[in-house]
Coordinates of N, CA and C in Angstrom, one line a residue:
M17 N 0.9 -1.1 0.0 CA 0.0 -0.1 0.0 C 0.9 1.3 0.0
R18 N 0.6 2.2 -0.9 CA 1.4 3.4 -1.0 C 0.5 4.6 -0.7
L19 N 0.9 5.3 0.2 CA 0.2 6.6 0.4 C 1.2 7.7 0.4
T20 N 1.0 8.8 -0.4 CA 1.8 9.9 -0.6 C 1.7 10.8 0.8
I21 N 2.6 11.6 1.1 CA 2.6 12.5 2.2 C 1.5 13.4 1.9
S22 N 1.4 13.9 0.6 CA 0.3 14.8 0.3 C -1.1 14.4 0.7
S23 N -1.3 13.0 0.4 CA -2.6 12.2 0.7 C -2.8 12.3 2.1
L24 N -2.0 12.0 2.9 CA -2.1 11.9 4.3 C -2.3 13.3 4.9
L25 N -1.6 14.2 4.4 CA -1.5 15.6 4.7 C -3.1 16.1 4.5
L26 N -3.7 15.8 3.3 CA -5.0 16.3 3.1 C -6.0 15.7 3.9
V27 N -6.0 14.5 4.3 CA -6.8 13.9 5.2 C -6.7 14.4 6.7
F28 N -5.5 14.6 7.2 CA -5.2 15.1 8.5 C -5.6 16.6 8.5
V29 N -5.2 17.4 7.6 CA -5.7 18.8 7.6 C -7.2 18.9 7.5
L30 N -7.8 18.1 6.7 CA -9.3 18.2 6.5 C -10.1 17.9 7.9
V31 N -9.5 16.7 8.5 CA -10.2 16.3 9.7 C -9.9 17.2 10.9
A32 N -8.8 17.7 10.9 CA -8.4 18.5 12.1 C -8.5 20.0 11.9
W33 N -9.0 20.5 10.7 CA -9.0 21.9 10.6 C -10.1 22.5 11.3
V34 N -11.2 21.9 11.5 CA -12.4 22.5 12.2 C -11.9 22.8 13.7
Q35 N -12.1 24.0 14.2 CA -11.6 24.3 15.5 C -12.8 23.9 16.5
A36 N -12.3 23.5 17.7 CA -13.3 23.3 18.9 C -13.2 24.6 19.8
G37 N -14.2 24.7 20.6 CA -14.2 25.8 21.6 C -13.0 26.9 21.6
S38 N -12.0 26.5 22.5 CA -10.9 27.4 22.9 C -9.7 27.3 22.1
N39 N -9.9 27.4 20.7 CA -8.8 27.3 19.7 C -8.1 25.9 19.7
Q40 N -8.9 25.0 20.2 CA -8.4 23.6 20.2 C -9.0 22.8 19.0
R41 N -8.1 22.1 18.4 CA -8.7 21.4 17.3 C -9.4 20.2 17.7
I42 N -10.4 19.8 16.8 CA -11.4 18.8 17.3 C -10.5 17.4 17.5
A43 N -9.5 17.1 16.7 CA -8.6 15.9 17.0 C -8.0 16.1 18.4
Q44 N -7.5 17.1 18.7 CA -7.0 17.2 20.0 C -7.9 17.1 21.2
A45 N -9.1 17.7 21.1 CA -10.2 17.4 22.1 C -10.5 15.9 22.2
K46 N -10.7 15.3 21.2 CA -11.1 14.0 21.1 C -10.0 13.1 21.8
C47 N -8.7 13.2 21.5 CA -7.7 12.6 22.1 C -7.6 12.7 23.6
Q48 N -7.9 14.0 23.9 CA -7.9 14.2 25.6 C -9.2 13.6 26.1
D49 N -10.3 13.6 25.3 CA -11.5 13.0 26.0 C -11.3 11.4 26.3
Y50 N -10.5 10.7 25.4 CA -10.6 9.3 25.4 C -9.0 8.7 25.7
H51 N -8.0 9.4 25.9 CA -6.7 8.8 26.2 C -6.7 8.4 27.5
H52 N -7.4 8.8 28.4 CA -7.4 8.2 29.9 C -7.9 6.7 29.9
R53 N -8.7 6.3 28.9 CA -9.2 4.8 28.8 C -8.1 4.0 28.2
A54 N -7.0 4.5 27.6 CA -6.1 3.6 26.9 C -5.5 2.6 27.8
K55 N -5.2 1.3 27.2 CA -4.7 0.3 28.0 C -3.3 0.1 27.4
S56 N -2.6 -1.0 28.1 CA -1.4 -1.4 27.5 C -1.5 -2.2 26.2
N57 N -0.5 -2.2 25.3 CA -0.8 -2.8 24.1 C 0.3 -3.8 23.8
E58 N 0.9 -4.4 25.0 CA 1.8 -5.4 24.9 C 1.3 -6.7 24.3
L59 N 1.9 -7.4 23.5 CA 1.4 -8.5 22.6 C 0.9 -9.7 23.6
D60 N 1.7 -9.9 24.6 CA 1.2 -11.0 25.5 C 0.2 -10.5 26.5
N61 N -0.4 -9.2 26.4 CA -1.3 -8.8 27.4 C -2.5 -8.1 26.6
C62 N -2.8 -8.5 25.4 CA -3.8 -8.1 24.6 C -5.2 -8.6 25.1
L63 N -6.0 -7.6 25.5 CA -7.3 -7.9 26.3 C -8.5 -7.2 25.5
R64 N -9.7 -7.6 25.8 CA -10.8 -6.8 25.3 C -10.6 -5.4 25.4
G65 N -10.9 -4.6 24.3 CA -10.8 -3.3 24.3 C -9.3 -2.7 24.1
E66 N -8.3 -3.6 23.8 CA -7.0 -3.3 23.5 C -6.7 -2.4 22.3
Y67 N -7.5 -2.6 21.3 CA -7.5 -1.8 20.0 C -8.9 -1.4 19.6
P68 N -9.4 -0.4 20.4 CA -10.8 -0.2 20.3 C -11.1 0.7 19.0
H69 N -10.0 1.0 18.2 CA -10.3 1.8 17.1 C -10.4 1.0 15.7
I70 N -10.2 -0.4 15.8 CA -10.1 -1.2 14.8 C -11.5 -1.3 14.2
A71 N -11.7 -1.3 12.8 CA -13.1 -1.4 12.2 C -12.9 -2.4 11.2
F72 N -13.8 -3.4 11.3 CA -13.8 -4.5 10.2 C -15.0 -4.1 9.1
I73 N -14.5 -4.1 7.9 CA -15.5 -3.5 6.9 C -16.0 -4.7 6.2
G74 N -17.3 -4.8 6.2 CA -18.1 -6.0 5.5 C -19.0 -5.8 4.6
W75 N -19.3 -6.8 3.5 CA -20.1 -6.9 2.4 C -21.1 -8.0 2.8
K76 N -22.3 -7.8 2.5 CA -23.3 -8.9 2.6 C -23.0 -10.1 1.7
T77 N -23.0 -11.3 2.3 CA -22.6 -12.5 1.6 C -23.5 -12.7 0.4
E78 N -22.9 -13.1 -0.8 CA -23.6 -13.4 -2.0 C -23.2 -14.9 -2.8
N79 N -23.4 -15.8 -2.0 CA -23.2 -17.1 -2.7 C -21.7 -17.4 -3.2
D80 N -20.8 -16.7 -2.7 CA -19.4 -16.9 -3.2 C -18.6 -17.3 -2.0
P81 N -18.3 -18.6 -1.6 CA -17.6 -18.9 -0.3 C -16.2 -18.6 -0.6
D82 N -15.6 -18.3 -1.7 CA -14.1 -18.1 -1.9 C -13.8 -16.6 -1.6
I83 N -14.6 -15.8 -1.2 CA -14.1 -14.4 -1.0 C -14.2 -13.9 0.4
G84 N -13.2 -13.2 0.9 CA -13.3 -12.5 2.2 C -13.2 -13.7 3.3
W85 N -13.5 -13.2 4.6 CA -13.3 -14.0 5.7 C -14.7 -14.3 6.1
K86 N -15.3 -15.3 5.6 CA -16.7 -15.7 5.9 C -16.7 -16.5 7.2
M87 N -17.6 -16.1 8.0 CA -17.7 -16.9 9.3 C -18.1 -18.3 9.2
E88 N -17.5 -19.2 10.1 CA -17.7 -20.5 10.1 C -18.8 -21.0 10.8
N89 N -20.0 -20.1 10.7 CA -21.2 -20.4 11.3 C -22.4 -19.9 10.7
D90 N -23.6 -20.2 11.0 CA -24.7 -19.7 10.4 C -25.3 -18.4 10.9
H91 N -24.5 -17.8 11.8 CA -24.9 -16.4 12.5 C -24.5 -15.3 11.6
D92 N -23.6 -15.3 10.7 CA -23.1 -14.1 10.2 C -23.2 -14.1 8.7
D93 N -23.7 -13.2 8.2 CA -23.9 -13.1 6.8 C -23.1 -12.1 6.0
Y94 N -21.9 -11.8 6.5 CA -21.0 -10.9 6.0 C -19.6 -11.4 5.8
N95 N -19.1 -10.9 4.5 CA -17.6 -11.1 4.3 C -16.9 -9.9 4.6
F96 N -15.9 -9.9 5.5 CA -15.0 -8.8 5.8 C -13.8 -8.8 5.0
L97 N -13.7 -7.8 4.1 CA -12.6 -7.8 3.1 C -11.8 -6.6 3.4
G98 N -12.0 -5.7 4.2 CA -11.2 -4.6 4.6 C -11.2 -4.1 6.0
F99 N -10.3 -3.3 6.4 CA -10.2 -2.8 7.8 C -9.8 -1.5 7.7
G100 N -10.1 -0.7 8.8 CA -9.9 0.7 8.9 C -9.8 1.1 10.4
N101 N -9.8 2.4 10.7 CA -9.7 3.0 12.0 C -10.7 3.8 12.2
L102 N -11.4 3.8 13.4 CA -12.4 4.7 13.7 C -11.8 6.1 13.9
I103 N -12.3 7.2 13.4 CA -11.5 8.3 13.6 C -12.4 9.4 14.3
S104 N -13.8 9.1 14.4 CA -14.9 10.1 14.9 C -16.1 9.3 15.1
E105 N -17.1 9.9 15.5 CA -18.3 9.2 15.6 C -19.0 8.7 14.6
H106 N -18.7 9.2 13.3 CA -19.3 8.9 12.2 C -18.3 8.2 11.0
Y107 N -17.0 8.4 11.2 CA -16.0 8.1 10.2 C -14.9 7.0 10.3
I108 N -14.8 6.2 9.5 CA -13.7 5.2 9.4 C -12.7 5.6 8.3
L109 N -11.3 5.6 8.7 CA -10.2 6.0 7.7 C -9.8 4.6 7.4
T110 N -9.7 4.5 6.0 CA -9.3 3.2 5.6 C -8.6 3.4 4.1
T111 N -8.3 2.5 3.5 CA -7.8 2.4 2.1 C -8.8 2.7 1.1
A112 N -8.5 3.3 -0.1 CA -9.6 3.4 -1.0 C -10.1 2.0 -1.6
R113 N -9.2 0.9 -1.7 CA -9.5 -0.3 -2.0 C -10.5 -0.9 -1.1
S114 N -10.7 -0.5 0.1 CA -11.4 -1.0 1.1 C -12.9 -0.4 1.1
T115 N -13.2 0.5 0.1 CA -14.4 1.3 0.0 C -15.2 0.7 -1.1
S116 N -14.7 -0.3 -1.9 CA -15.4 -1.0 -3.0 C -15.1 -2.4 -3.1
F117 N -16.1 -3.4 -3.4 CA -15.8 -4.7 -3.8 C -16.7 -5.0 -4.8
Q118 N -16.2 -5.4 -6.0 CA -17.0 -5.7 -7.2 C -18.1 -4.6 -7.5
Q119 N -17.5 -3.4 -7.4 CA -18.2 -2.2 -7.7 C -19.3 -1.9 -6.8
K120 N -19.3 -2.4 -5.5 CA -20.3 -2.2 -4.5 C -19.7 -1.6 -3.3
K121 N -20.4 -0.5 -2.6 CA -19.8 -0.1 -1.4 C -20.2 -1.1 -0.2
P122 N -19.4 -1.1 0.9 CA -19.7 -1.9 1.9 C -21.0 -1.8 2.6
D123 N -21.4 -2.8 3.3 CA -22.7 -2.7 3.9 C -22.5 -2.4 5.5
I124 N -21.6 -3.0 6.0 CA -21.5 -2.7 7.5 C -20.1 -2.5 8.0
V125 N -19.7 -1.8 9.1 CA -18.7 -1.8 9.8 C -18.8 -2.4 11.2
R126 N -18.0 -3.3 11.5 CA -18.1 -4.0 12.8 C -17.0 -3.4 13.7
L127 N -17.5 -2.8 14.9 CA -16.6 -2.1 15.8 C -16.5 -3.0 17.3
G128 N -15.5 -2.9 18.0 CA -15.4 -3.5 19.3 C -15.2 -4.9 19.3
A129 N -14.6 -5.6 18.1 CA -14.5 -7.1 18.0 C -12.9 -7.3 18.0
M130 N -12.7 -8.5 18.9 CA -11.5 -9.0 18.8 C -11.3 -10.1 17.9
D131 N -12.5 -10.8 17.5 CA -12.5 -11.9 16.8 C -13.7 -11.6 15.8
L132 N -13.5 -11.9 14.5 CA -14.6 -11.5 13.5 C -15.9 -12.4 13.7
D133 N -15.9 -13.3 14.6 CA -17.2 -14.0 14.8 C -17.9 -13.2 15.8
Y134 N -19.0 -12.7 15.3 CA -19.9 -12.0 16.1 C -20.3 -12.2 17.4
W135 N -20.6 -13.5 17.4 CA -21.2 -14.2 18.6 C -20.2 -14.5 19.7
K136 N -18.9 -14.3 19.5 CA -17.9 -14.4 20.5 C -17.4 -13.0 20.8
N137 N -18.1 -12.0 20.6 CA -17.8 -10.6 20.9 C -18.8 -10.0 21.5
P138 N -18.9 -10.0 22.9 CA -20.0 -9.3 23.5 C -20.1 -7.8 23.4
D139 N -18.9 -7.2 23.1 CA -18.8 -5.8 22.8 C -18.9 -5.4 21.5
A140 N -18.9 -6.2 20.4 CA -19.0 -5.9 19.0 C -20.3 -5.3 18.6
T141 N -20.3 -4.2 17.9 CA -21.5 -3.5 17.3 C -21.3 -3.3 15.8
D142 N -22.4 -3.6 15.1 CA -22.4 -3.4 13.7 C -23.0 -2.0 13.3
Y143 N -22.5 -1.2 12.4 CA -22.9 -0.1 12.0 C -23.2 -0.1 10.4
E144 N -24.2 0.3 10.0 CA -24.6 0.4 8.5 C -23.8 1.6 7.9
V145 N -23.4 1.3 6.5 CA -22.7 2.3 5.9 C -23.6 3.2 5.2
S146 N -23.4 4.5 5.3 CA -24.3 5.4 4.6 C -23.6 6.0 3.3
E147 N -22.2 6.1 3.4 CA -21.6 6.8 2.4 C -20.0 6.2 2.3
V148 N -19.4 6.2 1.1 CA -18.0 6.0 1.0 C -17.4 7.2 0.2
I149 N -16.2 7.6 0.6 CA -15.4 8.6 -0.1 C -14.0 8.2 -0.5
T150 N -13.7 8.1 -1.7 CA -12.2 7.7 -2.0 C -11.5 9.1 -2.5
H151 N -10.2 9.1 -2.3 CA -9.5 10.2 -2.9 C -9.6 10.3 -4.4
P152 N -9.9 11.5 -4.7 CA -10.3 11.7 -6.1 C -9.2 11.3 -7.3
N153 N -7.9 11.1 -6.7 CA -6.9 10.8 -7.7 C -6.4 9.4 -7.5
Y154 N -7.2 8.6 -6.8 CA -6.9 7.1 -6.3 C -6.8 6.3 -7.7
N155 N -5.5 5.8 -7.7 CA -5.1 4.7 -8.9 C -5.1 3.4 -8.4
E156 N -6.2 2.6 -8.7 CA -6.1 1.1 -8.2 C -4.9 0.3 -8.7
R157 N -4.7 0.4 -10.0 CA -3.5 -0.3 -10.6 C -2.2 0.0 -10.0
L158 N -1.9 1.3 -9.6 CA -0.7 1.8 -9.0 C -0.8 1.7 -7.4
A159 N -2.0 1.8 -6.9 CA -2.2 1.8 -5.5 C -1.7 3.2 -5.0
Y160 N -1.7 4.4 -5.9 CA -1.5 5.7 -5.4 C -2.8 6.3 -4.9
N161 N -2.7 7.2 -4.0 CA -3.6 7.8 -3.3 C -4.6 6.9 -2.7
D162 N -4.2 5.8 -2.3 CA -5.0 4.6 -1.7 C -5.5 5.0 -0.4
I163 N -6.5 6.0 -0.2 CA -7.1 6.4 1.0 C -8.6 6.7 0.8
G164 N -9.4 6.4 1.8 CA -10.8 6.6 1.7 C -11.4 6.7 3.2
L165 N -12.6 7.1 3.1 CA -13.4 7.4 4.4 C -14.7 6.6 4.2
V166 N -15.2 5.9 5.3 CA -16.4 5.4 5.2 C -17.3 6.1 6.2
R167 N -18.4 6.6 5.9 CA -19.4 7.3 6.8 C -20.5 6.2 7.3
L168 N -20.5 6.2 8.6 CA -21.6 5.5 9.2 C -23.0 6.0 9.3
D169 N -24.0 5.3 9.3 CA -25.2 5.9 9.2 C -25.9 6.4 10.5
E170 N -25.1 6.1 11.6 CA -25.6 6.7 13.0 C -24.3 6.9 13.7
P171 N -24.4 7.8 14.8 CA -23.2 8.0 15.5 C -22.8 6.8 16.4
V172 N -21.5 6.5 16.5 CA -21.0 5.4 17.2 C -21.0 5.8 18.8
S173 N -21.4 4.8 19.6 CA -21.4 4.9 21.0 C -20.1 4.5 21.4
F174 N -19.3 5.5 21.9 CA -18.0 5.1 22.5 C -17.9 4.3 23.9
S175 N -17.1 3.4 24.0 CA -17.1 2.7 25.2 C -15.6 2.2 25.4
E176 N -15.3 1.3 26.3 CA -14.0 0.9 26.6 C -13.5 0.1 25.4
S177 N -14.4 -0.6 24.8 CA -14.0 -1.5 23.6 C -14.2 -0.8 22.2
I178 N -14.7 0.4 22.2 CA -14.9 1.2 21.0 C -14.7 2.7 21.2
R179 N -13.5 3.1 20.6 CA -13.3 4.5 20.7 C -12.2 4.9 19.5
P180 N -12.1 6.3 19.1 CA -11.4 6.6 18.0 C -9.9 6.6 18.3
V181 N -9.0 6.6 17.2 CA -7.6 6.8 17.2 C -7.3 8.3 17.3
C182 N -6.1 8.6 17.8 CA -5.8 10.0 17.9 C -5.1 10.4 16.5
L183 N -5.6 11.4 15.8 CA -5.0 11.7 14.6 C -3.8 12.9 14.7
W184 N -3.0 12.8 13.8 CA -1.7 13.7 13.8 C -2.4 15.0 13.8
D185 N -2.1 16.0 14.8 CA -2.8 17.2 14.9 C -1.8 18.5 14.6
S186 N -0.5 18.2 14.0 CA 0.4 19.2 13.8 C 0.3 19.5 12.3
L187 N 0.6 20.7 11.9 CA 0.7 21.1 10.6 C 2.2 20.9 10.1
Q188 N 3.1 20.7 10.9 CA 4.5 20.4 10.7 C 4.9 19.0 10.8
M189 N 5.7 18.6 9.7 CA 6.0 17.2 9.5 C 7.5 17.1 9.5
N190 N 8.2 16.8 10.5 CA 9.7 16.9 10.5 C 10.2 15.5 10.1
F191 N 9.8 15.0 9.1 CA 10.3 13.6 8.6 C 10.1 13.8 7.1
T192 N 11.0 12.9 6.4 CA 10.7 12.7 5.1 C 10.1 11.5 4.5
S193 N 10.0 10.5 5.3 CA 9.4 9.2 4.9 C 8.4 8.7 5.8
L194 N 7.4 8.0 5.3 CA 6.4 7.3 6.3 C 6.1 5.9 5.9
V195 N 5.9 5.3 6.9 CA 5.6 3.7 6.8 C 4.3 3.5 7.4
T196 N 3.4 2.8 6.5 CA 2.0 2.4 7.1 C 1.9 1.0 6.9
T197 N 0.9 0.4 7.8 CA 0.6 -1.0 7.6 C -0.8 -1.1 7.5
G198 N -1.3 -2.3 7.2 CA -2.8 -2.5 6.9 C -3.1 -3.9 6.7
F199 N -4.4 -4.2 6.9 CA -4.8 -5.5 6.5 C -6.0 -5.4 5.4
G200 N -6.2 -6.5 4.7 CA -7.4 -6.6 3.8 C -7.0 -7.2 2.5
R201 N -7.5 -7.0 1.4 CA -7.3 -7.5 0.2 C -5.9 -7.1 -0.3
G202 N -5.0 -8.1 -0.8 CA -3.8 -7.7 -1.4 C -3.6 -8.5 -2.5
E203 N -2.6 -8.1 -3.4 CA -2.2 -8.8 -4.5 C -1.1 -9.8 -4.2

């Protein structure tokens, strides 16, 4: 996955540009609101709520057992083909390739899950997708500008198991390269 610095800057600036009350950016206010709930993220100590920002992006199953991660039970009718990060009450930041599968937008986003099996996650909550936004210069073949947003149809209820990531809130970037990681469909 390749993201250009300008693509990341565009998203960070757009999300953080709106000012909250006392000249504080919304991104800063949100981080202050929820940082006290953060837990350790040591690999041998991964507990419920450890990664509360992770969003599983799913499409309704359509008679094709060879795509995505279909649940091994009769309780779940979704294939999860993409992942992202919760960044606000309504938005998931993801890759552009995770905003479409076979020219269809995703149906749901699952939050609060440690395991994709819905029935093993007492804190998991599904939200319907109302809109997807991809970078206008996204090039699927080259994976340039591979960034997108998924808007949820209702506000997320934050909890110990579901809360947003903290976004970069500085306009200065004192580095020349950037490494990102992700999960989902790959070549």
